[in-house]
Short mmCIF file of C-alpha atoms and ligand atoms in Angstrom, two decimals:
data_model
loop_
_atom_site.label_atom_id
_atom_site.label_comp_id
_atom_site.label_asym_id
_atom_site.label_seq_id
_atom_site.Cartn_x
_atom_site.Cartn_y
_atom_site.Cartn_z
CA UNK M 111 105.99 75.20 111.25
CA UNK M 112 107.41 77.36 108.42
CA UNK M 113 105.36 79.93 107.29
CA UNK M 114 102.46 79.51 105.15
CA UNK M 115 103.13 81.43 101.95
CA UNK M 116 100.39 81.77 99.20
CA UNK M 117 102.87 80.85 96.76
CA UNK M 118 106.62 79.40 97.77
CA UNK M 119 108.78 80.35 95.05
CA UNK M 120 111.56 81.08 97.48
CA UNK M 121 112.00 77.28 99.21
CA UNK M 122 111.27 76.25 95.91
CA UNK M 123 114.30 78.15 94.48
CA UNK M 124 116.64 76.83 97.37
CA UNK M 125 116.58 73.38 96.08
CA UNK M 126 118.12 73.97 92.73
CA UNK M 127 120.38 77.49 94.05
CA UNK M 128 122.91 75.60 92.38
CA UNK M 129 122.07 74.81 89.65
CA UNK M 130 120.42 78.28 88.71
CA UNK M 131 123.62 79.53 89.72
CA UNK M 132 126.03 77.75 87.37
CA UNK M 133 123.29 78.61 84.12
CA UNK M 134 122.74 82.17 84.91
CA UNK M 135 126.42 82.29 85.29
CA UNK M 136 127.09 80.60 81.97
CA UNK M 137 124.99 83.24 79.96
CA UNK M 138 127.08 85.63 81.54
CA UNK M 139 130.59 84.07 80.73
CA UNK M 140 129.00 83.67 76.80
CA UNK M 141 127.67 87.21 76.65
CA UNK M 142 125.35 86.16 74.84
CA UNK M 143 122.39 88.60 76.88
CA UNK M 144 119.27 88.85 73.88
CA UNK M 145 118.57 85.39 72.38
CA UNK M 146 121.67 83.17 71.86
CA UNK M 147 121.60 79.63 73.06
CA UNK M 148 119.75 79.58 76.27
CA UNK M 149 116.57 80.65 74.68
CA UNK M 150 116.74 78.75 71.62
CA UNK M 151 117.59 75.46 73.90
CA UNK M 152 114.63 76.64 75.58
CA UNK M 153 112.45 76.55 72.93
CA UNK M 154 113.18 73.43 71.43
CA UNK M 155 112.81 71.85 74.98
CA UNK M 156 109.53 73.00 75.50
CA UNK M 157 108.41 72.68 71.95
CA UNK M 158 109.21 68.99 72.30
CA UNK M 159 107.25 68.81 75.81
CA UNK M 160 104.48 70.36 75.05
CA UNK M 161 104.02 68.52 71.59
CA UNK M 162 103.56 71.84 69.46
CA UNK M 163 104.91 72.54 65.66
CA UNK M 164 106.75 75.27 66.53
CA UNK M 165 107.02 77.31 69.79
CA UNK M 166 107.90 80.84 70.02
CA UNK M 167 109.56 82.26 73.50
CA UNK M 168 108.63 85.62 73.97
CA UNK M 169 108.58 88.42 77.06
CA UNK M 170 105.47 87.84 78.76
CA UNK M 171 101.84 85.88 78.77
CA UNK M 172 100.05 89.32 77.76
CA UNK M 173 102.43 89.25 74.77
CA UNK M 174 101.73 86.10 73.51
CA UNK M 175 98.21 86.75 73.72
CA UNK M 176 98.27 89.92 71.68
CA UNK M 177 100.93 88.78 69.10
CA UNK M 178 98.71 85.70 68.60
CA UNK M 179 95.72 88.11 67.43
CA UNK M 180 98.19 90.04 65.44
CA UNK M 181 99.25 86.85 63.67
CA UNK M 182 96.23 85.75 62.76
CA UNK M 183 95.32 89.13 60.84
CA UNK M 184 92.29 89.79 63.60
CA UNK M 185 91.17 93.08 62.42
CA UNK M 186 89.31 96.10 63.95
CA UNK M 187 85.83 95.33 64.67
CA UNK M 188 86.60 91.79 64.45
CA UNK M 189 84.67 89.57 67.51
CA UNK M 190 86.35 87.53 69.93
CA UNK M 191 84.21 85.43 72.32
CA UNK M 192 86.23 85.01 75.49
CA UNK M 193 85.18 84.10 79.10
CA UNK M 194 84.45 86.97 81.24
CA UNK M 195 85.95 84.84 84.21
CA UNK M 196 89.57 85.01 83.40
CA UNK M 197 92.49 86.60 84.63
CA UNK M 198 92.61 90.82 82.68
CA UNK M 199 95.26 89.90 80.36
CA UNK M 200 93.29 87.92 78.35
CA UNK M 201 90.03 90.19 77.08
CA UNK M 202 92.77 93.31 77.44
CA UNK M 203 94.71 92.64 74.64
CA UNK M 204 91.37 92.33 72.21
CA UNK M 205 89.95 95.79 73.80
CA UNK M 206 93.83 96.82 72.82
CA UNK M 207 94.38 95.57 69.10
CA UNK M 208 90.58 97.11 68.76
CA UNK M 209 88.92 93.88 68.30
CA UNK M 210 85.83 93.58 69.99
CA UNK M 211 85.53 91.21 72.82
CA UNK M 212 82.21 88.86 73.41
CA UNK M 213 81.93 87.79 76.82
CA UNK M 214 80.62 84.36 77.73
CA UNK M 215 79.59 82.20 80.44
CA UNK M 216 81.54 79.73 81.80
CA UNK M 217 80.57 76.01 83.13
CA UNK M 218 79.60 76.28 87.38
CA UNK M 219 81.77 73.30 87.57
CA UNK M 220 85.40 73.80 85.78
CA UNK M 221 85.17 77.58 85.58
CA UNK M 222 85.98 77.33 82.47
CA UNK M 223 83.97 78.75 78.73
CA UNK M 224 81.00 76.87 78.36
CA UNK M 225 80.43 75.42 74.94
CA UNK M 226 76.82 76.34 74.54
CA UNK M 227 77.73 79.54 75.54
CA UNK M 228 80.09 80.30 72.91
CA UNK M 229 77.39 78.57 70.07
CA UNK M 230 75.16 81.01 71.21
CA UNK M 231 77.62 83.90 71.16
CA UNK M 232 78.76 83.59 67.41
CA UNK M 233 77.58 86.04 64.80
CA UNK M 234 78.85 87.26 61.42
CA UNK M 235 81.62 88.94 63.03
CA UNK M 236 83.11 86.60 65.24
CA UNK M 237 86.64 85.76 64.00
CA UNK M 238 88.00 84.12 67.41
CA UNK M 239 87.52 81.83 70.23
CA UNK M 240 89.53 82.30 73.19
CA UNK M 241 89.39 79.69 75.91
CA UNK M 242 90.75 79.92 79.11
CA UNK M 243 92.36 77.10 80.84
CA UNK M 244 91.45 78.21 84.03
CA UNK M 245 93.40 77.60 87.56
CA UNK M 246 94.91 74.46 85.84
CA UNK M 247 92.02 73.31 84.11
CA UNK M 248 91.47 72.73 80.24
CA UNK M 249 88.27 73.75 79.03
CA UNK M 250 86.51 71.58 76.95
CA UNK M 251 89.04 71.77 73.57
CA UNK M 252 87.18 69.06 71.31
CA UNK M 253 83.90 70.47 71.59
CA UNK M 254 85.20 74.18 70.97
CA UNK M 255 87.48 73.11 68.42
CA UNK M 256 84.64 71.72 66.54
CA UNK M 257 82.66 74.81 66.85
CA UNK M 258 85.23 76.01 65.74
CA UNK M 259 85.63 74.16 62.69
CA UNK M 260 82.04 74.68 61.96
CA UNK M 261 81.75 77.69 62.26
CA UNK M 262 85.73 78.80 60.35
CA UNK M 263 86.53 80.51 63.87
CA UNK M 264 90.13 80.66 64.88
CA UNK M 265 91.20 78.86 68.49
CA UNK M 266 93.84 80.91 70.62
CA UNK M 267 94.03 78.76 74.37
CA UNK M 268 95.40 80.91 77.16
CA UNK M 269 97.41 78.51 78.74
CA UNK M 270 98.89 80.30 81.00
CA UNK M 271 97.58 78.51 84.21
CA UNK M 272 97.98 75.16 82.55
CA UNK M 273 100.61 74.38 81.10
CA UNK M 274 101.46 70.52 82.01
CA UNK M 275 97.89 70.16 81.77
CA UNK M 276 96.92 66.99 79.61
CA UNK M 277 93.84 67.17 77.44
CA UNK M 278 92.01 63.65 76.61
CA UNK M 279 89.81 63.08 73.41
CA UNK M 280 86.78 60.75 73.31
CA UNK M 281 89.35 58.98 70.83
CA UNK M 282 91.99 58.48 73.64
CA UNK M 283 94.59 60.71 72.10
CA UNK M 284 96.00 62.47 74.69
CA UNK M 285 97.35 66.13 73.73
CA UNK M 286 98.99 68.91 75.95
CA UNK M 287 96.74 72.00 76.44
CA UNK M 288 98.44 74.69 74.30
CA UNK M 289 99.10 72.30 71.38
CA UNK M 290 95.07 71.89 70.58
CA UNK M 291 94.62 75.40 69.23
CA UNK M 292 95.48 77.28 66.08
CA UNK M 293 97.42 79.33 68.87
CA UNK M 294 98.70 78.65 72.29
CA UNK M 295 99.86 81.03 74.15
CA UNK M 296 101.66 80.88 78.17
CA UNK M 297 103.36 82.73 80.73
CA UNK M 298 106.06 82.25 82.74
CA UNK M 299 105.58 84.57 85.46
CA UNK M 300 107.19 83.40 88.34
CA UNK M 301 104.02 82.38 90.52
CA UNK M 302 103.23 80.30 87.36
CA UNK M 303 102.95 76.31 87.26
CA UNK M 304 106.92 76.85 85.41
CA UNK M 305 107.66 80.61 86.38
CA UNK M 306 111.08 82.05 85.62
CA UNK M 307 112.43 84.43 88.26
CA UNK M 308 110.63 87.53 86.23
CA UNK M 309 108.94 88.09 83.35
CA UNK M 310 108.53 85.27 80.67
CA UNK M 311 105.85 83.67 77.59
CA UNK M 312 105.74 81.70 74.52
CA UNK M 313 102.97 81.02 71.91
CA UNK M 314 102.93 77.06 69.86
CA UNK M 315 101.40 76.73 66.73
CA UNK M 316 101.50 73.61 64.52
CA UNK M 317 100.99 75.74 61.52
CA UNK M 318 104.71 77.02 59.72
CA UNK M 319 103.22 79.98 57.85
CA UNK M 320 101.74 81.24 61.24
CA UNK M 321 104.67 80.47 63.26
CA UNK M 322 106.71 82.26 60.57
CA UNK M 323 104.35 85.24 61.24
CA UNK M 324 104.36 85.35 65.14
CA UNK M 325 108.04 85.04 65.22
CA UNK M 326 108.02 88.25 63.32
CA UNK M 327 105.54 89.97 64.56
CA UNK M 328 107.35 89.20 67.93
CA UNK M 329 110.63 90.98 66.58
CA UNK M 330 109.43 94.54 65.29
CA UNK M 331 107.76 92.70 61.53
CA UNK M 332 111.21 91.78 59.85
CA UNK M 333 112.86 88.26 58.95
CA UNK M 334 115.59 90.22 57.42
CA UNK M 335 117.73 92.77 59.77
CA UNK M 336 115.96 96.31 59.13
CA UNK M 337 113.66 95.16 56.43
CA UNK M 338 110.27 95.37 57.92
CA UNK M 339 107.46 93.55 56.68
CA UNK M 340 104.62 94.32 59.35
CA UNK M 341 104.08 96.30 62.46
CA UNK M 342 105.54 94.63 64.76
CA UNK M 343 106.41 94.50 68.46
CA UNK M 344 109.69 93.93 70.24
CA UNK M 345 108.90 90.45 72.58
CA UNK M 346 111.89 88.41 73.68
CA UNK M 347 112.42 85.69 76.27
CA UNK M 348 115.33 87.33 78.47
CA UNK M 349 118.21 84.73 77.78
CA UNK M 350 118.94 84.35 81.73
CA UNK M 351 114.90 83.75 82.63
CA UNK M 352 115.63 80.93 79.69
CA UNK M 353 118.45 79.72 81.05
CA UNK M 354 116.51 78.96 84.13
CA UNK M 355 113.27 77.79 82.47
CA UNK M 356 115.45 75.29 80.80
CA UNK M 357 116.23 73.56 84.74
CA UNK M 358 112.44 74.15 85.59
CA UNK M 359 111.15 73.16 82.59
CA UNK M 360 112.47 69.25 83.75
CA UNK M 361 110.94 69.59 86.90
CA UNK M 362 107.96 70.70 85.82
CA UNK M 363 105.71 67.59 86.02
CA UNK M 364 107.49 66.45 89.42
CA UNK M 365 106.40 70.28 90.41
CA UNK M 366 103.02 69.81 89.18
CA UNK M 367 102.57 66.36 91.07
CA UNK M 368 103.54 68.14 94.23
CA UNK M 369 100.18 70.16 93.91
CA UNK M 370 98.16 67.58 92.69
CA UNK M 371 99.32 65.81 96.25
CA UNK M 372 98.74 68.91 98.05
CA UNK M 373 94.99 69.77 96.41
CA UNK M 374 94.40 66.16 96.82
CA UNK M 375 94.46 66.94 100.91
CA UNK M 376 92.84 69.48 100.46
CA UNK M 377 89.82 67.69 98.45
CA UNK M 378 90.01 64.84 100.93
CA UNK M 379 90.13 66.79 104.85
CA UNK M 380 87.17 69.13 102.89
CA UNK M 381 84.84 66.16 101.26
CA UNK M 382 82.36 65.95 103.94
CA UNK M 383 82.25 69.74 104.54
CA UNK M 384 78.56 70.82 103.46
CA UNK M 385 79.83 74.69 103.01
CA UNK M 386 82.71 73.83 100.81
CA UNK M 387 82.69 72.77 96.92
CA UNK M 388 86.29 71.20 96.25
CA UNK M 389 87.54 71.51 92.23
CA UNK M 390 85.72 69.31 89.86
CA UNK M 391 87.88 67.44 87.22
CA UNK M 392 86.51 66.49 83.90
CA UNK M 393 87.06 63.12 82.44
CA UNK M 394 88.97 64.76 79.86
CA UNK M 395 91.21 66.94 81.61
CA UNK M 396 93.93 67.03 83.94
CA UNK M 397 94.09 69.45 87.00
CA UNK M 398 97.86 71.14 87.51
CA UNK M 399 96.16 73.02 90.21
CA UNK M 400 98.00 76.68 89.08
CA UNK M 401 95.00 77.80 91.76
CA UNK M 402 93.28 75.75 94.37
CA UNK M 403 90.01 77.50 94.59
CA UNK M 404 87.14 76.49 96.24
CA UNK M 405 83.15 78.05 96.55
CA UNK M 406 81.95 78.84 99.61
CA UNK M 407 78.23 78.09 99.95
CA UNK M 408 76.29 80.49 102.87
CA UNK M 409 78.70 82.32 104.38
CA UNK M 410 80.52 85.20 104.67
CA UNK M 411 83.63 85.33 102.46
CA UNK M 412 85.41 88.27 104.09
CA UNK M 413 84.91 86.71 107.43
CA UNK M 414 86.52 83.49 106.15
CA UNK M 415 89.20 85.52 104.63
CA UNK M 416 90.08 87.78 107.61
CA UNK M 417 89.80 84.54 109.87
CA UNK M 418 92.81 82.83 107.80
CA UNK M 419 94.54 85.96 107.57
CA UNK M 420 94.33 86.09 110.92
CA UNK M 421 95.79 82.88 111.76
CA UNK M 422 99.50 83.21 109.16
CA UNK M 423 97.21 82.22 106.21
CA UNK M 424 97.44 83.19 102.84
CA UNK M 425 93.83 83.19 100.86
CA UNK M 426 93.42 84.62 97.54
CA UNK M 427 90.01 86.02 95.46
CA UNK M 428 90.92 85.07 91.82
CA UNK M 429 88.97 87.62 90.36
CA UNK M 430 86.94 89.79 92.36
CA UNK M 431 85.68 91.43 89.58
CA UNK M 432 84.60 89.76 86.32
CA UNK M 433 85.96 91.45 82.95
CA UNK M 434 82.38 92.32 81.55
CA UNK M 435 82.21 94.76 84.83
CA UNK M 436 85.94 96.31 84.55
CA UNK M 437 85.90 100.26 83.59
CA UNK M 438 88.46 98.71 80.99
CA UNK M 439 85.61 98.00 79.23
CA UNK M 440 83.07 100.83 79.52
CA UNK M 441 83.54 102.23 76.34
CA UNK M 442 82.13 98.75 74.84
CA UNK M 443 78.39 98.46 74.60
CA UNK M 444 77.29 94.55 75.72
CA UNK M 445 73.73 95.59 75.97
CA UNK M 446 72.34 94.23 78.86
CA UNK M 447 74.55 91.13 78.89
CA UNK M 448 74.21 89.41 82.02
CA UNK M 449 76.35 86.60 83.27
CA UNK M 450 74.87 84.75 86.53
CA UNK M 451 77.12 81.99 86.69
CA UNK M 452 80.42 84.35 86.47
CA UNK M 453 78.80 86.87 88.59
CA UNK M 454 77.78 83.67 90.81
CA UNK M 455 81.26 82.33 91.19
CA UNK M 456 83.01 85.78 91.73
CA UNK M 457 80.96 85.95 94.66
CA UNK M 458 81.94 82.88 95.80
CA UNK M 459 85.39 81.75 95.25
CA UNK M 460 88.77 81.62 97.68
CA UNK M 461 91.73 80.33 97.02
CA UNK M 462 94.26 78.83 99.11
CA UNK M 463 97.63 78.15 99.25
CA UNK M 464 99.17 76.19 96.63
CA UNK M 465 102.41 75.46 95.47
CA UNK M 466 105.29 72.88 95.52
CA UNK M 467 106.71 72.92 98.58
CA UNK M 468 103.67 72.63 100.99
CA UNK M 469 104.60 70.40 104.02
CA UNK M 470 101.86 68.00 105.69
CA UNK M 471 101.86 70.47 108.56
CA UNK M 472 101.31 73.25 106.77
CA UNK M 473 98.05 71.41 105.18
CA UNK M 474 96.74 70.03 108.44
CA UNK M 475 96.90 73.41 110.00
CA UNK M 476 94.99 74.86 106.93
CA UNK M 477 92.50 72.70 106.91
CA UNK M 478 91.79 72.71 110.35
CA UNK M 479 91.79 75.99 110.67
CA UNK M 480 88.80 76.34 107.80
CA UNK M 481 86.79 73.47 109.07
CA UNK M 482 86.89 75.05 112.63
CA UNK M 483 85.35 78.14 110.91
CA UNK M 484 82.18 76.73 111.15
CA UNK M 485 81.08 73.34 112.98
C1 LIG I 794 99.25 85.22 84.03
C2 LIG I 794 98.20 85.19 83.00
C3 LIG I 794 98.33 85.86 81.77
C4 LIG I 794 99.42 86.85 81.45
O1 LIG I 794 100.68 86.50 81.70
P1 LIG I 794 101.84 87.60 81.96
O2 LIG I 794 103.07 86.81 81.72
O3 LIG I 794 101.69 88.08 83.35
O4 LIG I 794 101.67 88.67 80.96
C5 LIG I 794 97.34 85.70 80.83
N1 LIG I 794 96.26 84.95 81.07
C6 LIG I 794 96.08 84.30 82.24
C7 LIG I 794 94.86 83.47 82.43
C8 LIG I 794 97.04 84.41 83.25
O5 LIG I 794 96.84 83.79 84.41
#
């Protein structure tokens, strides 16, 4: 058996070597090293997969994030409700532009921002919701954009786990996650469902004034060379991680499928295991699987963990530590905000291995090995 890896971006690479090979090479040959055709192909590409007005590459997920608040003229003081159960990148870019972020409960099913929660977070200030589409799943995006409407709140999706990820309204349109938003905003680090071989992002829009804004705010506030409109920031898609988004980026809902088959063994071998809850799926959302996570119910976690990382397996806690309870944050004051659901899951979660190029073997011995944990 090869060797379980937590995420196989190696084997992965292997397959299209060649390919990779011949783009990187051709960026090189055209000299063409900051923007230049690679990354505008790029972004057209994706702009036409994912459905979006406009989309804007830029260097990283965190980025995109930040430059979306920027663009949208979030100010100091501002509110911006956000799940506590996310990934740092997301509530660290509001503690950075000195916006002030809300923490909220998420659902104990999808992981993701509950709904009622954010109703019940909005005051005077709040300028922002933030949901998270978390391990591959979109949070509820007709409901929150309706708050949102209600309520004259702007919608910024971290999509970084999700992108692929279909969204269904009660009306049967169907919409990529990322394109529901005022803002989308992704990340192309290379564990990601389409990683690049380092660092990588874009934001979508379907609004041209904003997406005039973001693209520059992205390149240091000017549209004209050296005439600067805004403070800025300096955020570009390397042209040789585009050049090899642009083969992944075909491949990506083949690559996606592969983890859908492989979570789907996992979901079956674990069904009639009382200690294990397998990912739920909402009717109106797809599952790309970014994380396979499941919550452990009466048993030690760090056992479980040490057990599989005894045996060659990879196993994950995605996050161990919810935002609300990072030092980050201890200059904020959230009362005595308490979160039992998110405190609840961070407990409870483990991830497995997931990726593309998971063999049957590999997922037999896996789940074997955590059923034989305990009879
Ligand atoms: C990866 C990730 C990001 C940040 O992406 P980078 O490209 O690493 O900056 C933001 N939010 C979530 C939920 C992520 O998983």
């Amino acid at each position: 058996m090869r060797a379980i890896q937590m995420v196989d971006t190696k084997t992965q690479y292997l397959k299209i070597k060649d390919q990779v090979t011949e783009a990187m090479q051709a960026v090189l040959d055209s000299a063409a090293y900051i923007g230049g055709k690679a990354v505008q192909d790029f972004g057209v590409a994706l702009n036409t997969y994912i459905g979006s007005g406009y989309t804007i590459p830029c260097a990283n997920g965190t980025d995109a994030l930040q430059i979306a608040m920027m663009a949208l003229g979030l100010q100091p003081g501002d509110e911006v409700i956000t799940p506590s159960f996310t990934y740092i990148a997301t509530t660290e870019v509001v503690a950075l532009l000195r916006l002030t972020p809300v923490f909220v409960e998420v659902d104990k099913d999808t992981f993701c921002i509950s709904p009622e929660a954010i109703r019940a977070a909005i005051t005077p200030k709040t300028k922002a919701i933030v949901p998270v589409h978390l391990y591959g799943h979109s949070a509820p995006m007709e409901e929150i954009m309706q708050i949102a409407k209600e309520h004259n709140l702007f919608v910024i999706e971290d999509n970084a786990q999700a992108i692929g990820c279909d969204y269904t309204f009660t009306d049967g349109t169907v919409k990529k996650t990322g394109s529901i938003g005022h803002i989308g905003c992704t990340s192309f680090y290379p564990s990601k469902n389409l990683g690049a071989y380092g660092d990588g992002g874009a934001i979508f829009t379907n609004d041209e004034a904003l997406a005039e804004k973001i693209k520059m705010i992205a390149n240091h506030g000017q549209k004209v060379r050296y005439y600067h409109e805004m403070v800025g920031c300096n955020s570009r898609l390397d042209a040789l991680q585009a050049a090899i988004l642009n083969i992944k980026l075909k491949k990506l809902d083949e690559y996606n499928k592969a983890r859908q088959i492989a979570a789907a063994f996992y979901t079956k071998a674990f069904s009639g295991c009382g200690w294990i809850t397998t990912p739920a799926v909402a009717d109106y959302s797809m599952h790309v699987y970014h994380q396979y996570t499941i919550l452990l119910d009466g048993l030690d976690r760090d056992e479980l963990s040490s057990y599989l990382s005894a045996k060659g397996i990879p196993n994950m806690i995605y996050y161990p530590v919810p935002s609300h309870k990072q030092k980050m944050f201890a200059g904020f004051d959230f009362g005595d905000l308490q979160l039992p659901v998110t405190d609840w899951l961070t407990e409870r979660v483990i991830s497995l291995p997931i990726h593309t190029e998971l063999d049957e073997e590999q997922l037999t011995f896996i789940t074997s090995a955590v059923l034989n944990f305990k009879n």
